[in-house]
Amino acid sequence: MDYTKQIQDIAGRLFSENKIDVFIGYRNTGFDENQVPVLINQYKDVDQLLFTDKSVFNLANYLKYEHTRNKRVGLVVKGCDSRALNLMLTEKQVKRENLYVVGIACKGVVDETGEMAQNCIECVMPDAVIFDEMLGTPSGRREYQENADVRELDGKTLTERQEYFEEVFESCIRCNACRHSCPLCYCAKCCIDQETATLFQGANTTSSAFHALMTWSLHLAGRCVDCRNCEKACPSHLPLHLLHKQNEKVIYGNFQEHLAGMIEEDRGAFYKYSLSDPDDFIM
Ligand code: SF4
Ligand code: SF4
Ligand code: SF4
Ligand code: SF4
């Protein structure tokens, strides 16, 4: 998967026609084979842009910051990124008329071992669901499958699961990189910020991390698009997808097979209800 030339041409065209102020894409780190997001604001820099199976980050995250807010922005979105963008539009975080969206018919990105990332193997929608221009040949929606790690955890006893998560949360340093890297965490005042948190205390304890991360994951319930930006940002390499994929599974099973951001104007799982809901999953 290499759309480098096409993306450089599109960004160059948009700048020369004065249709955008900034283009959000990927560039090489400059010191290894990995890529980082880049914000280009002039024509002469478009040759920095590239797109391959190492273009892993969700660029919709950069729409929530000051340097792109209320500007005319071009950006590249894979299927998962575009689902986050859909939600940002529905939640009025960004204006559609300010965006030029280059959608990717994604073939999957690689993880740090060079193998296809787990979320790509399980991906339900590799093609961008919102775009002005699409690159590649769409392969269509795939069947939903339960996350392999969540299935494995489900096989453990409650005590085993508790022990496992206590160990996981113990490694959290409360840096909030997970929250900052999530496109759907855009609140100006966040309840889990250490300096403002009265509920969870600023202290970096396993218990405060547990409360903060559980609260965070519940704020993403029915909204998480499984891009794994949060997990890639975590300096402690916590398996944060376990929280989100568990929520996703419960919501898929109980809210009419809801998956976040799949369609434009989707109001989210909690707007889907039926008078015949048994509610038997609620504690
Ligand atoms: S999760 Fe899907 S859309 Fe996202 S990078 Fe992987 S294959 Fe592409
Ligand atoms: S919680 Fe993580 S995986 Fe889910 S949308 Fe946010 S960054 Fe992506
Ligand atoms: S964790 Fe909750 S309050 Fe904090 S930014 Fe995310 S959605 Fe907003
Ligand atoms: S990024 Fe990792 S270490 Fe930092 S707060 Fe989130 S889970 Fe904890």
XYZ file of N, CA and C in Angstrom, residues 14-131:
354
model
N -4.290 21.342 -3.804
C -5.127 22.100 -2.868
C -4.451 23.409 -2.446
N -3.130 23.366 -2.246
C -2.411 24.606 -1.891
C -2.379 25.569 -3.075
N -2.098 25.034 -4.269
C -1.979 25.961 -5.403
C -3.326 26.563 -5.780
N -4.418 25.868 -5.471
C -5.756 26.449 -5.739
C -6.273 27.240 -4.547
N -5.438 27.390 -3.525
C -5.796 28.131 -2.291
C -7.071 27.592 -1.639
N -7.161 26.257 -1.571
C -8.357 25.648 -0.972
C -8.129 25.229 0.474
N -6.884 25.165 0.906
C -6.598 24.765 2.292
C -5.523 25.678 2.905
N -5.537 25.718 4.245
C -4.478 26.436 4.983
C -3.437 25.454 5.508
N -3.876 24.226 5.749
C -2.961 23.236 6.314
C -3.353 21.844 5.814
N -2.356 20.987 5.627
C -2.622 19.605 5.230
C -2.000 18.695 6.283
N -2.814 17.766 6.801
C -2.316 16.839 7.831
C -2.049 15.490 7.170
N -0.796 15.058 7.233
C -0.425 13.777 6.640
C 0.659 13.100 7.466
N 1.442 12.276 6.818
C 2.540 11.555 7.489
C 3.862 11.894 6.807
N 4.934 11.871 7.604
C 6.287 11.977 7.045
C 7.194 11.019 7.788
N 8.380 10.782 7.231
C 9.352 9.946 7.928
C 9.813 10.615 9.210
N 10.176 9.798 10.192
C 10.707 10.389 11.438
C 12.037 11.087 11.181
N 12.774 10.605 10.185
C 14.090 11.179 9.907
C 15.209 10.400 10.549
N 14.867 9.487 11.472
C 15.943 8.708 12.102
C 15.690 7.197 12.067
N 14.489 6.775 11.655
C 14.273 5.336 11.462
C 13.222 5.156 10.360
N 12.681 3.949 10.240
C 11.743 3.703 9.131
C 10.308 4.062 9.483
N 10.091 4.514 10.710
C 8.729 4.831 11.136
C 8.303 6.219 10.661
N 7.008 6.471 10.827
C 6.457 7.753 10.394
C 5.816 8.489 11.559
N 5.694 9.791 11.390
C 4.992 10.617 12.374
C 4.008 11.517 11.620
N 2.992 11.989 12.301
C 2.092 12.937 11.659
C 2.833 14.246 11.361
N 2.419 14.915 10.290
C 3.025 16.211 9.970
C 1.932 17.172 9.515
N 2.059 18.434 9.927
C 1.143 19.483 9.470
C 1.913 20.363 8.499
N 1.476 20.345 7.243
C 2.147 21.119 6.193
C 1.325 22.372 5.962
N 1.983 23.523 5.883
C 1.175 24.722 5.619
C 1.652 25.519 4.418
N 2.489 24.905 3.576
C 2.849 25.589 2.334
C 3.197 24.570 1.243
N 2.961 25.012 0.022
C 3.124 24.141 -1.154
C 4.500 23.497 -1.187
N 5.531 24.278 -0.858
C 6.899 23.769 -1.073
C 7.246 22.577 -0.171
N 6.415 22.316 0.839
C 6.732 21.208 1.752
C 5.977 19.911 1.446
N 5.152 19.902 0.391
C 4.312 18.716 0.174
C 5.123 17.457 -0.146
N 6.368 17.641 -0.598
C 7.157 16.434 -0.897
C 7.602 15.688 0.363
N 7.322 16.254 1.531
C 7.573 15.509 2.785
C 6.540 14.408 2.999
N 5.367 14.571 2.376
C 4.246 13.671 2.657
C 4.476 12.278 2.092
N 4.001 11.280 2.816
C 4.018 9.922 2.282
C 2.881 9.126 2.904
N 2.597 7.999 2.299
C 1.596 7.095 2.869
C 1.927 5.665 2.482
N 2.202 4.842 3.516
C 2.468 3.420 3.300
C 1.808 2.639 4.448
N 2.163 1.376 4.567
C 1.601 0.593 5.674
C 2.225 0.951 7.023
N 3.078 1.979 7.047
C 3.594 2.492 8.323
C 2.903 3.799 8.718
N 1.874 4.159 7.971
C 1.122 5.382 8.299
C 0.064 5.016 9.340
N 0.512 4.834 10.551
C -0.331 4.168 11.549
C -1.248 5.106 12.350
N -0.877 6.372 12.482
C -1.623 7.211 13.441
C -2.956 7.718 12.864
N -3.852 8.034 13.794
C -5.160 8.570 13.409
C -5.061 10.089 13.340
N -5.052 10.631 12.135
C -4.797 12.059 11.958
C -5.982 12.930 12.355
N -7.152 12.335 12.511
C -8.315 13.112 12.969
C -8.028 13.738 14.331
N -7.108 13.151 15.078
C -6.775 13.686 16.399
C -6.278 15.128 16.322
N -5.658 15.497 15.197
C -5.064 16.836 15.087
C -6.098 17.902 14.727
N -7.350 17.474 14.546
C -8.411 18.452 14.273
C -8.908 19.111 15.544
N -8.501 18.589 16.699
C -9.046 19.140 17.950
C -8.145 20.213 18.552
N -7.017 20.474 17.915
C -6.078 21.445 18.475
C -6.190 22.805 17.788
N -5.693 23.824 18.489
C -5.825 25.211 18.046
C -5.277 25.450 16.637
N -4.134 24.783 16.297
C -3.507 25.104 15.015
C -4.299 24.601 13.807
N -5.393 23.859 14.032
C -6.236 23.483 12.888
C -7.676 23.956 13.053
N -8.061 24.250 14.282
C -9.454 24.673 14.507
C -9.767 25.926 13.690
N -10.926 25.921 13.032
C -11.402 27.039 12.219
C -10.476 27.386 11.051
N -9.648 26.404 10.655
C -8.859 26.603 9.437
C -9.394 25.662 8.357
N -8.979 25.907 7.127
C -9.358 24.996 6.038
C -8.282 23.906 5.989
N -8.737 22.673 6.260
C -7.771 21.589 6.482
C -7.969 20.462 5.468
N -6.863 20.001 4.895
C -6.883 18.754 4.132
C -6.292 17.670 5.014
N -6.840 16.475 4.965
C -6.250 15.397 5.767
C -6.506 14.042 5.137
N -5.685 13.088 5.561
C -5.770 11.718 5.055
C -6.439 10.864 6.121
N -7.430 10.057 5.715
C -8.074 9.163 6.688
C -8.213 7.750 6.136
N -7.818 6.811 6.960
C -8.082 5.396 6.672
C -9.507 5.094 7.182
N -9.939 3.875 7.092
C -11.302 3.543 7.533
C -11.545 3.917 8.985
N -10.676 3.474 9.887
C -10.881 3.733 11.313
C -10.817 5.230 11.614
N -9.871 5.919 10.967
C -9.735 7.367 11.210
C -11.003 8.089 10.758
N -11.553 7.639 9.628
C -12.739 8.315 9.085
C -13.946 8.102 9.986
N -14.001 6.985 10.678
C -15.111 6.754 11.612
C -15.008 7.736 12.788
N -13.782 7.997 13.237
C -13.601 9.001 14.301
C -14.005 10.378 13.785
N -13.638 10.663 12.543
C -13.999 11.952 11.950
C -15.517 12.102 11.867
N -16.196 11.038 11.499
C -17.661 11.050 11.455
C -18.247 11.463 12.804
N -17.707 10.885 13.861
C -18.201 11.210 15.199
C -17.872 12.657 15.573
N -16.676 13.113 15.198
C -16.319 14.505 15.497
C -17.260 15.469 14.791
N -17.685 15.094 13.578
C -18.638 15.933 12.847
C -19.997 15.924 13.539
N -20.444 14.731 13.913
C -21.747 14.611 14.585
C -21.740 15.360 15.910
N -20.609 15.305 16.597
C -20.512 15.947 17.910
C -20.097 17.419 17.798
N -20.118 17.928 16.570
C -19.890 19.357 16.289
C -18.513 19.841 16.738
N -17.525 19.009 16.573
C -16.168 19.408 16.921
C -15.417 19.988 15.730
N -15.982 19.775 14.556
C -15.313 20.235 13.350
C -16.384 20.481 12.300
N -16.105 21.427 11.389
C -17.096 21.743 10.362
C -16.712 21.059 9.053
N -17.682 20.357 8.474
C -17.409 19.614 7.224
C -16.920 20.538 6.125
N -17.495 21.760 6.042
C -17.126 22.670 4.947
C -15.676 23.160 5.064
N -15.066 22.962 6.222
C -13.661 23.373 6.387
C -12.675 22.268 6.001
N -13.209 21.094 5.642
C -12.323 19.942 5.432
C -12.265 19.503 3.974
N -11.079 19.045 3.581
C -10.951 18.282 2.331
C -10.392 16.932 2.744
N -11.219 15.889 2.594
C -10.867 14.586 3.159
C -10.379 13.641 2.054
N -9.127 13.184 2.213
C -8.584 12.190 1.284
C -8.768 10.823 1.933
N -9.720 10.071 1.440
C -10.018 8.758 2.019
C -9.097 7.693 1.440
N -8.781 6.732 2.265
C -7.918 5.625 1.840
C -8.723 4.318 1.869
N -8.611 3.549 0.809
C -9.113 2.173 0.848
C -7.967 1.365 1.451
N -8.026 1.188 2.753
C -6.866 0.732 3.531
C -6.655 -0.783 3.395
N -5.391 -1.140 3.291
C -5.045 -2.570 3.228
C -4.429 -3.044 4.540
N -4.446 -2.174 5.545
C -3.894 -2.553 6.851
C -2.532 -1.933 7.077
N -2.239 -1.627 8.330
C -0.925 -1.085 8.699
C -0.194 -2.107 9.578
N 1.096 -1.872 9.771
C 1.887 -2.849 10.515
C 2.108 -2.397 11.959
N 2.363 -3.352 12.832
C 2.707 -3.013 14.216
C 4.227 -2.923 14.351
N 4.712 -2.823 15.597
C 6.157 -2.610 15.785
C 7.002 -3.818 15.377
N 6.359 -4.984 15.209
C 7.120 -6.167 14.762
C 7.143 -6.281 13.236
N 6.406 -5.400 12.567
C 6.375 -5.456 11.105
C 5.242 -6.320 10.569
N 4.496 -6.958 11.481
C 3.345 -7.777 11.065
C 2.096 -6.904 11.005
N 1.060 -7.388 10.332
C -0.176 -6.608 10.287
C -0.743 -6.433 11.699
N -1.131 -5.200 12.022
C -1.623 -4.897 13.368
C -2.905 -5.684 13.670
N -3.083 -6.004 14.966
C -4.247 -6.819 15.351
C -5.559 -6.141 14.977
N -5.640 -4.804 15.187
C -6.905 -4.129 14.862
C -7.188 -4.166 13.363
N -6.141 -4.280 12.556
C -6.349 -4.373 11.105
C -6.858 -5.765 10.722
N -6.352 -6.776 11.411
C -6.834 -8.142 11.138
C -8.329 -8.224 11.455
N -8.737 -7.523 12.529
C -10.136 -7.597 12.968
C -10.992 -6.449 12.414
N -10.419 -5.644 11.534
C -11.082 -4.405 11.090
C -12.412 -4.686 10.381
N -13.448 -3.956 10.778
C -14.757 -4.142 10.140
C -14.943 -3.227 8.934
N -14.180 -2.113 8.891
C -14.375 -1.173 7.787
C -13.060 -0.523 7.380
N -12.322 -1.183 6.479
C -11.020 -0.622 6.082
C -11.127 0.609 5.175
N -12.235 0.749 4.462
C -12.374 1.892 3.545
C -12.858 3.119 4.307
N -12.353 4.270 3.894
C -12.849 5.518 4.499
C -14.356 5.620 4.263
N -15.091 5.988 5.322
C -16.550 6.088 5.189
C -16.983 7.517 4.869
N -16.027 8.445 4.926
C -16.331 9.832 4.553
C -15.105 10.369 3.823
N -15.324 10.977 2.663
C -14.180 11.449 1.875
C -14.647 12.386 0.773
